[in-house]
Tab-separated table of C-alpha atoms and ligand atoms in Angstrom:
chain	number	residue	atom	x	y	z
A	213	MET	CA	0.000	0.000	0.000
A	214	PRO	CA	1.502	3.409	-0.903
A	215	PRO	CA	2.144	5.782	1.992
A	216	GLU	CA	-0.783	8.038	2.628
A	217	THR	CA	-0.377	11.651	3.628
A	218	VAL	CA	-3.176	13.319	5.509
A	219	PRO	CA	-3.343	17.097	5.887
A	220	THR	CA	-3.940	18.719	9.265
A	221	ALA	CA	-7.716	18.591	9.033
A	222	PRO	CA	-8.736	15.982	6.505
A	223	ALA	CA	-12.032	16.769	4.890
A	224	GLY	CA	-13.077	13.173	4.527
A	225	ALA	CA	-13.417	12.185	8.159
A	226	ALA	CA	-15.889	9.416	7.518
A	227	THR	CA	-19.225	10.043	9.161
A	228	GLY	CA	-22.109	7.668	9.237
A	229	LEU	CA	-20.540	5.216	6.794
A	230	PRO	CA	-22.705	2.198	6.255
A	231	GLY	CA	-21.524	-0.493	8.588
A	232	ALA	CA	-19.562	1.964	10.710
A	233	PRO	CA	-19.373	0.908	14.367
A	234	ALA	CA	-21.224	2.985	16.948
A	235	ALA	CA	-18.118	3.781	18.969
A	236	SER	CA	-14.430	4.251	18.206
A	237	ILE	CA	-11.745	3.896	20.847
A	238	VAL	CA	-8.662	5.954	19.905
A	239	ILE	CA	-5.374	5.113	21.608
A	240	PRO	CA	-2.024	6.854	20.906
A	241	VAL	CA	0.987	4.601	21.379
A	242	PHE	CA	4.587	5.729	21.727
A	243	ASN	CA	7.123	3.103	22.791
A	244	GLU	CA	4.678	1.062	24.866
A	245	GLU	CA	5.686	-2.453	23.743
A	246	GLY	CA	5.695	-3.835	27.280
A	247	GLY	CA	2.063	-3.098	28.095
A	248	LEU	CA	0.184	-3.521	24.820
A	249	PRO	CA	-0.967	-7.167	25.170
A	250	GLN	CA	-2.374	-6.480	28.638
A	251	LEU	CA	-3.961	-3.229	27.441
A	252	HIS	CA	-5.712	-4.937	24.584
A	253	ALA	CA	-6.836	-7.843	26.740
A	254	ARG	CA	-8.647	-5.353	28.979
A	255	ILE	CA	-10.013	-3.352	26.038
A	256	ARG	CA	-11.304	-6.556	24.468
A	257	GLY	CA	-13.055	-7.519	27.713
A	258	VAL	CA	-14.797	-4.137	27.773
A	259	LEU	CA	-15.784	-4.245	24.081
A	260	ASP	CA	-17.154	-7.781	24.353
A	261	ALA	CA	-19.488	-6.661	27.121
A	262	LEU	CA	-20.415	-3.362	25.449
A	263	ASP	CA	-24.005	-2.768	24.340
A	264	ARG	CA	-22.922	-1.596	20.869
A	265	PRO	CA	-20.375	-2.478	18.202
A	266	ALA	CA	-17.074	-0.642	18.512
A	267	GLU	CA	-13.730	-0.339	16.750
A	268	VAL	CA	-10.318	0.338	18.239
A	269	ILE	CA	-7.838	2.612	16.501
A	270	TYR	CA	-4.264	2.404	17.691
A	271	ILE	CA	-1.952	5.116	16.434
A	272	ASP	CA	1.686	4.181	16.484
A	273	ASP	CA	3.300	7.572	17.027
A	274	GLY	CA	6.647	6.768	15.419
A	275	SER	CA	7.698	4.307	18.154
A	276	SER	CA	11.306	3.146	18.029
A	277	ASP	CA	10.615	-0.089	19.933
A	278	ARG	CA	8.478	-3.061	18.866
A	279	SER	CA	5.130	-1.344	19.512
A	280	LEU	CA	4.067	-1.412	15.844
A	281	GLU	CA	4.829	-5.121	15.531
A	282	GLU	CA	2.882	-5.783	18.746
A	283	LEU	CA	-0.039	-3.779	17.404
A	284	LEU	CA	-0.064	-5.714	14.139
A	285	VAL	CA	-0.188	-8.967	16.097
A	286	ILE	CA	-3.142	-7.601	18.068
A	287	GLN	CA	-4.806	-6.501	14.843
A	288	ALA	CA	-4.370	-9.905	13.254
A	289	GLU	CA	-6.265	-11.439	16.178
A	290	ASP	CA	-9.043	-8.890	16.544
A	291	HIS	CA	-11.042	-7.723	13.527
A	292	ARG	CA	-12.186	-4.576	15.344
A	293	VAL	CA	-8.668	-3.117	15.388
A	294	THR	CA	-7.195	-0.583	12.965
A	295	VAL	CA	-3.561	0.444	13.274
A	296	VAL	CA	-2.458	3.827	11.949
A	297	SER	CA	1.287	4.109	11.726
A	298	LEU	CA	2.723	7.633	11.724
A	299	ALA	CA	5.905	8.352	9.797
A	300	ARG	CA	7.545	10.091	12.742
A	301	ASN	CA	6.833	10.995	16.325
A	302	ALA	CA	4.222	13.750	16.200
A	303	GLY	CA	3.280	13.959	19.881
A	304	GLN	CA	0.336	12.574	21.838
A	305	HIS	CA	-2.263	15.110	20.728
A	306	ALA	CA	-1.301	15.023	17.043
A	307	ALA	CA	-1.496	11.224	17.267
A	308	VAL	CA	-5.006	11.453	18.742
A	309	LEU	CA	-5.910	13.807	15.904
A	310	ALA	CA	-4.710	11.200	13.404
A	311	GLY	CA	-6.944	8.720	15.246
A	312	PHE	CA	-9.921	11.113	14.961
A	313	ALA	CA	-9.348	11.327	11.212
A	314	HIS	CA	-9.626	7.555	10.899
A	315	ALA	CA	-12.372	6.942	13.476
A	316	ARG	CA	-15.805	6.209	12.025
A	317	GLY	CA	-17.905	5.845	15.151
A	318	ALA	CA	-20.731	8.127	16.223
A	319	VAL	CA	-18.859	8.509	19.524
A	320	VAL	CA	-15.089	8.623	19.862
A	321	VAL	CA	-13.429	7.728	23.148
A	322	THR	CA	-9.756	8.544	23.747
A	323	LEU	CA	-7.560	6.664	26.178
A	324	ASP	CA	-3.871	6.397	27.115
A	325	ALA	CA	-1.998	3.231	26.231
A	326	ASP	CA	-0.243	2.879	29.583
A	327	LEU	CA	-3.304	1.646	31.497
A	328	GLN	CA	-3.307	4.720	33.732
A	329	ASN	CA	-6.900	5.222	32.562
A	330	PRO	CA	-8.975	2.117	33.317
A	331	PRO	CA	-10.708	0.985	30.071
A	332	GLU	CA	-13.509	-0.396	32.274
A	333	GLU	CA	-14.776	3.207	32.638
A	334	ILE	CA	-15.625	3.434	28.913
A	335	PRO	CA	-19.297	2.342	29.349
A	336	ARG	CA	-19.852	5.146	31.883
A	337	LEU	CA	-18.561	7.689	29.369
A	338	LEU	CA	-20.847	6.319	26.671
A	339	GLU	CA	-23.778	6.523	29.075
A	340	ALA	CA	-23.089	10.215	29.623
A	341	ILE	CA	-23.015	10.773	25.849
A	342	ASP	CA	-26.315	8.867	25.545
A	343	ALA	CA	-27.719	11.183	28.200
A	344	GLY	CA	-27.238	14.086	25.785
A	345	HIS	CA	-23.769	15.455	26.466
A	346	ASP	CA	-21.467	16.127	23.530
A	347	VAL	CA	-18.156	15.990	25.415
A	348	VAL	CA	-17.533	13.867	28.479
A	349	GLY	CA	-14.404	14.869	30.340
A	350	THR	CA	-13.016	13.060	33.336
A	351	TRP	CA	-11.081	13.986	36.400
A	352	ARG	CA	-8.713	11.634	38.080
A	353	GLU	CA	-9.547	10.598	41.606
A	354	ASP	CA	-6.572	9.334	43.655
A	355	ARG	CA	-4.275	10.240	40.814
A	356	GLY	CA	-1.311	7.888	40.501
A	357	ASP	CA	1.253	10.534	39.500
A	358	PRO	CA	3.999	12.325	41.470
A	359	ALA	CA	2.954	15.387	43.546
A	360	LEU	CA	4.878	17.939	41.444
A	361	ARG	CA	3.231	16.639	38.303
A	362	ARG	CA	-0.201	17.033	39.933
A	363	VAL	CA	0.521	20.648	40.932
A	364	ILE	CA	1.685	21.568	37.410
A	365	SER	CA	-1.385	19.853	35.934
A	366	ALA	CA	-3.664	21.873	38.200
A	367	LEU	CA	-1.984	25.102	37.043
A	368	VAL	CA	-2.239	24.104	33.388
A	369	THR	CA	-5.925	23.227	33.807
A	370	GLY	CA	-6.560	26.629	35.424
A	371	VAL	CA	-4.902	28.466	32.527
A	372	ALA	CA	-6.694	26.328	29.943
A	373	SER	CA	-10.115	26.815	31.564
A	374	ARG	CA	-9.641	30.551	31.633
A	375	SER	CA	-8.364	30.852	28.085
A	376	VAL	CA	-11.300	28.999	26.518
A	377	GLY	CA	-13.861	30.175	29.072
A	378	VAL	CA	-14.997	26.657	29.991
A	379	THR	CA	-14.430	25.312	33.474
A	380	MET	CA	-12.499	22.050	33.411
A	381	ARG	CA	-11.401	20.101	36.436
A	382	ASP	CA	-8.625	18.158	34.774
A	383	CYS	CA	-7.805	18.868	31.147
A	384	GLY	CA	-4.844	16.503	31.234
A	385	SER	CA	-7.022	13.441	31.757
A	386	MET	CA	-7.194	11.836	28.328
A	387	LEU	CA	-9.965	9.335	29.017
A	388	ARG	CA	-12.688	11.320	27.266
A	389	ALA	CA	-15.630	10.807	24.974
A	390	TYR	CA	-16.615	13.081	22.096
A	391	ARG	CA	-19.713	13.030	19.963
A	392	ARG	CA	-19.215	12.848	16.170
A	393	ASP	CA	-19.986	16.536	15.536
A	394	ILE	CA	-17.341	17.596	18.073
A	395	VAL	CA	-14.761	15.288	16.491
A	396	ASP	CA	-15.498	16.839	13.099
A	397	GLN	CA	-15.191	20.350	14.548
A	398	VAL	CA	-11.871	19.496	16.155
A	399	LEU	CA	-10.592	18.055	12.873
A	400	ARG	CA	-11.665	21.190	11.089
A	401	CYS	CA	-10.041	23.650	13.450
A	402	ALA	CA	-7.058	21.687	14.700
A	403	GLU	CA	-3.998	23.731	14.011
A	404	ARG	CA	-0.364	23.476	14.986
A	405	SER	CA	0.196	21.659	18.281
A	406	PRO	CA	-3.392	20.763	19.029
A	407	PHE	CA	-4.436	20.229	22.643
A	408	ILE	CA	-7.464	18.051	22.049
A	409	PRO	CA	-9.422	18.309	25.345
A	410	VAL	CA	-9.157	22.111	25.348
A	411	LEU	CA	-9.947	22.400	21.659
A	412	ALA	CA	-13.009	20.191	22.141
A	413	ALA	CA	-14.096	22.169	25.225
A	414	SER	CA	-13.992	25.337	23.144
A	415	VAL	CA	-16.562	23.932	20.688
A	416	ALA	CA	-18.651	21.844	23.114
A	417	ARG	CA	-22.212	22.884	23.866
A	418	ARG	CA	-23.138	20.432	26.602
A	419	PRO	CA	-19.926	19.213	28.219
A	420	THR	CA	-19.859	17.275	31.451
A	421	GLU	CA	-17.209	15.721	33.657
A	422	ILE	CA	-17.177	12.525	35.656
A	423	ALA	CA	-14.725	11.145	38.207
A	424	ILE	CA	-12.668	8.130	37.210
A	425	GLY	CA	-10.049	5.978	38.840
A	426	HIS	CA	-6.401	6.460	37.930
A	427	ALA	CA	-3.504	4.077	38.305
A	428	ALA	CA	0.234	4.516	38.356
A	429	ARG	CA	1.928	3.627	35.087
A	430	PHE	CA	1.782	-0.102	34.393
A	431	VAL	CA	5.195	-0.393	32.706
A	432	GLY	CA	7.909	2.085	31.759
A	433	ARG	CA	7.834	5.718	32.729
A	434	SER	CA	6.038	8.785	31.418
A	435	ARG	CA	6.828	9.573	27.784
A	436	TYR	CA	6.827	13.218	28.772
A	437	SER	CA	10.206	14.608	29.742
A	438	ALA	CA	10.254	17.919	31.638
A	439	LEU	CA	11.091	19.665	28.349
A	440	ARG	CA	8.256	17.995	26.418
A	441	PHE	CA	5.843	18.866	29.211
A	442	MET	CA	6.981	22.494	29.179
A	443	ARG	CA	6.510	22.621	25.424
A	444	LEU	CA	2.958	21.345	25.851
A	445	GLY	CA	2.344	24.068	28.451
A	446	PHE	CA	3.624	26.782	26.102
A	447	ASP	CA	1.498	25.398	23.276
A	448	LEU	CA	-1.505	25.587	25.507
A	449	ILE	CA	-0.753	29.129	26.660
A	450	THR	CA	-0.007	30.599	23.252
A	451	GLY	CA	-2.360	28.381	21.270
A	452	PHE	CA	-5.599	29.612	22.705
A	453	SER	CA	-5.251	33.271	23.590
A	454	MET	CA	-3.331	36.502	23.116
A	455	VAL	CA	-3.685	37.436	26.795
A	456	PRO	CA	-0.167	36.277	27.809
A	457	ILE	CA	1.554	38.518	25.321
A	458	GLN	CA	-0.642	41.415	26.357
A	459	LEU	CA	0.186	40.729	29.993
A	460	VAL	CA	3.885	40.805	29.087
A	461	SER	CA	3.472	44.214	27.493
A	462	LEU	CA	1.622	45.417	30.595
A	463	ALA	CA	4.343	43.996	32.830
A	464	GLY	CA	6.928	45.766	30.675
A	465	ILE	CA	5.189	49.094	31.230
A	466	GLY	CA	4.912	48.360	34.967
A	467	VAL	CA	8.555	47.423	35.242
A	468	SER	CA	9.666	50.568	33.409
A	469	LEU	CA	7.540	52.750	35.676
A	470	ALA	CA	8.942	51.000	38.748
A	471	GLY	CA	12.469	51.496	37.392
A	472	MET	CA	11.854	55.212	36.878
A	473	SER	CA	10.398	55.641	40.352
A	474	PHE	CA	13.385	53.815	41.757
A	475	GLY	CA	15.723	56.184	39.857
A	476	VAL	CA	13.908	59.204	41.238
A	477	PHE	CA	14.090	57.709	44.735
A	478	LEU	CA	17.850	57.149	44.385
A	479	PHE	CA	18.328	60.698	43.109
A	480	ILE	CA	16.473	62.250	46.027
A	481	ARG	CA	18.311	59.992	48.456
A	482	ARG	CA	21.588	61.113	46.947
A	483	LEU	CA	20.594	64.772	47.579
A	484	VAL	CA	19.474	64.064	51.147
A	485	VAL	CA	21.996	61.471	52.392
A	486	GLY	CA	24.914	62.224	50.097
A	487	PRO	CA	26.976	59.723	48.067
A	488	GLU	CA	26.816	56.062	49.219
A	489	GLY	CA	29.011	53.199	48.090
A	490	GLU	CA	26.820	50.358	49.283
A	491	GLY	CA	23.814	48.967	47.589
A	492	VAL	CA	25.528	48.242	44.299
A	493	PHE	CA	24.727	44.587	44.610
A	494	THR	CA	21.112	45.284	45.418
A	495	LEU	CA	21.051	47.164	42.177
A	496	PHE	CA	22.518	44.167	40.433
A	497	ALA	CA	19.847	41.954	41.892
A	498	ILE	CA	17.142	44.265	40.705
A	499	LEU	CA	18.785	44.433	37.305
A	500	PHE	CA	18.681	40.684	37.027
A	501	VAL	CA	15.004	40.597	37.867
A	502	PHE	CA	14.323	43.061	35.064
A	503	LEU	CA	16.567	41.145	32.736
A	504	GLY	CA	14.576	38.022	33.521
A	505	PHE	CA	11.367	39.800	32.574
A	506	LEU	CA	12.961	40.891	29.343
A	507	ILE	CA	14.097	37.422	28.411
A	508	LEU	CA	10.677	35.996	29.224
A	509	ALA	CA	9.060	38.661	27.067
A	510	VAL	CA	11.364	37.916	24.139
A	511	GLY	CA	10.703	34.202	24.610
A	512	LEU	CA	6.942	34.694	24.521
A	513	VAL	CA	7.170	36.824	21.408
A	514	GLY	CA	9.321	34.067	19.939
A	515	GLU	CA	6.585	31.525	20.731
A	516	TYR	CA	4.037	33.497	18.747
A	517	VAL	CA	6.465	34.147	15.891
A	518	GLY	CA	7.321	30.434	15.889
A	519	ARG	CA	3.663	29.508	15.634
A	520	ILE	CA	3.233	31.903	12.714
A	521	TYR	CA	6.287	30.359	11.073
A	522	LEU	CA	4.915	26.847	11.452
A	523	GLU	CA	1.520	27.921	10.173
A	524	VAL	CA	3.026	29.661	7.147
A	525	ARG	CA	5.214	26.684	6.382
A	526	GLY	CA	2.027	24.656	6.339
A	527	ARG	CA	3.495	21.239	7.066
A	528	PRO	CA	0.903	18.726	8.255
A	529	THR	CA	0.640	18.146	12.001
A	530	TYR	CA	1.295	14.454	11.426
A	531	LEU	CA	2.236	12.213	8.526
A	532	VAL	CA	0.590	8.840	8.132
A	533	ARG	CA	2.847	6.138	6.795
A	534	THR	CA	0.397	3.238	6.591
A	535	VAL	CA	-3.115	2.402	7.747
A	536	HIS	CA	-3.761	-1.240	8.579
A	537	ARG	CA	-7.504	-1.687	8.337
A	538	PRO	CA	-9.109	-4.863	9.655
A	539	GLU	CA	-10.250	-6.226	6.307
A	540	GLU	CA	-6.769	-5.918	4.803
A	541	THR	CA	-3.952	-8.306	5.362
A	542	PRO	CA	-1.232	-6.117	6.810
A	543	PRO	CA	1.605	-5.445	4.376
A	544	CYS	CA	5.072	-6.293	5.642
A	545	ALA	CA	5.494	-4.334	8.842
A	546	SER	CA	6.902	-0.963	7.893
A	547	SER	CA	8.416	1.034	10.705
B	52	UDP	N1	2.254	9.329	23.634
B	52	UDP	C1	2.287	9.465	22.241
B	52	UDP	N2	3.246	10.264	21.683
B	52	UDP	C2	4.160	10.944	22.433
B	52	UDP	C3	4.083	10.824	23.848
B	52	UDP	C4	3.110	10.010	24.415
B	52	UDP	O1	1.491	8.869	21.523
B	52	UDP	O2	4.999	11.629	21.849
B	52	UDP	C5	1.219	8.457	24.221
B	52	UDP	C6	1.736	7.419	25.196
B	52	UDP	O3	2.093	6.234	24.538
B	52	UDP	C7	0.517	7.220	26.089
B	52	UDP	C8	-0.118	8.601	26.124
B	52	UDP	O4	0.367	9.278	24.971
B	52	UDP	O5	-0.408	6.336	25.519
B	52	UDP	C9	0.206	9.348	27.381
B	52	UDP	O6	1.603	9.398	27.541
B	52	UDP	P1	2.295	9.295	28.961
B	52	UDP	O7	1.708	8.185	29.736
B	52	UDP	O8	3.755	9.262	28.758
B	52	UDP	O9	1.875	10.690	29.587
B	52	UDP	P2	1.495	10.975	31.109
B	52	UDP	O10	0.578	9.893	31.590
B	52	UDP	O11	2.770	11.016	31.847
B	52	UDP	O12	0.800	12.305	31.013
B	53	MG	MG1	0.555	8.025	31.339
């Protein structure tokens, strides 16, 4: 099969195809070889008991381990599985987007591959969709992540909620369900560095959130390094609003005013007290604070300029190498 390239927001996201399953489970996979058999065993258990037909779409996000091979084995044994193999690592959210583009179900559920989100919660999400909600978010009770990670997540969720004007308890929880129309909207407006839960929240009309269990990682460690996580945070901040850059400008004005007042104060003090030798280092300290502001401001401007650059360059968010659909016999495993 020739490689297939899909643009950022493919127009042909299949909707209501005859024979399309009622639900699609979308799972991004990046170097998860150790846990995939167990993951699929649990997914299969849930799907077998489900009240409606469902498909599973695994997206291999350019894994360098044997994840793709594992997925093809799973696919060979389960006719409900489609494997989308990306040409290179595109990041979790771009991988989910690729999954959206290939999902055919009337409801799409996303899930992490590391079993931190229990697949057994899927029926509860579908119930909430049946009850009339178009996006079902989740928040993680007894979250199995380190404390620092939880604090950063809470901050990120606060920023995200404010920037799209929708209150979310936990935008980092990826066990979520989206109705077809929301999936189509997200595909249409997904841009550079999509952050799916926030993007979906911005177009949702009747969102809801439910509490779910959360486990520590089953095997391996988080695929997010501190740097990757920071990049995601910056994407989120600059991707949804212009407020940060406006705040920086405001801070710049504030800092300049403070600097001027400080100069006036020093001048008057010089007249009253006379020349003083001390305090030079205090001045240095203050200088460094200002310098920090300046660097941050330049960095933020750079973020926006970078986004414009990426947008102008117009490369797709992800590149699909091969799609292994159930009815096809998989071609020799390309990696
Ligand atoms: N993931 C991905 N591409 C990446 C990083 C992560 O597809 O570049 C997948 C990963 O395989 C997992 C999910 O995204 O299924 C969440 O990743 P991880 O568990 O590392 O994130 P955390 O739970 O620490 O937020
Ligand atoms: Mg995880």
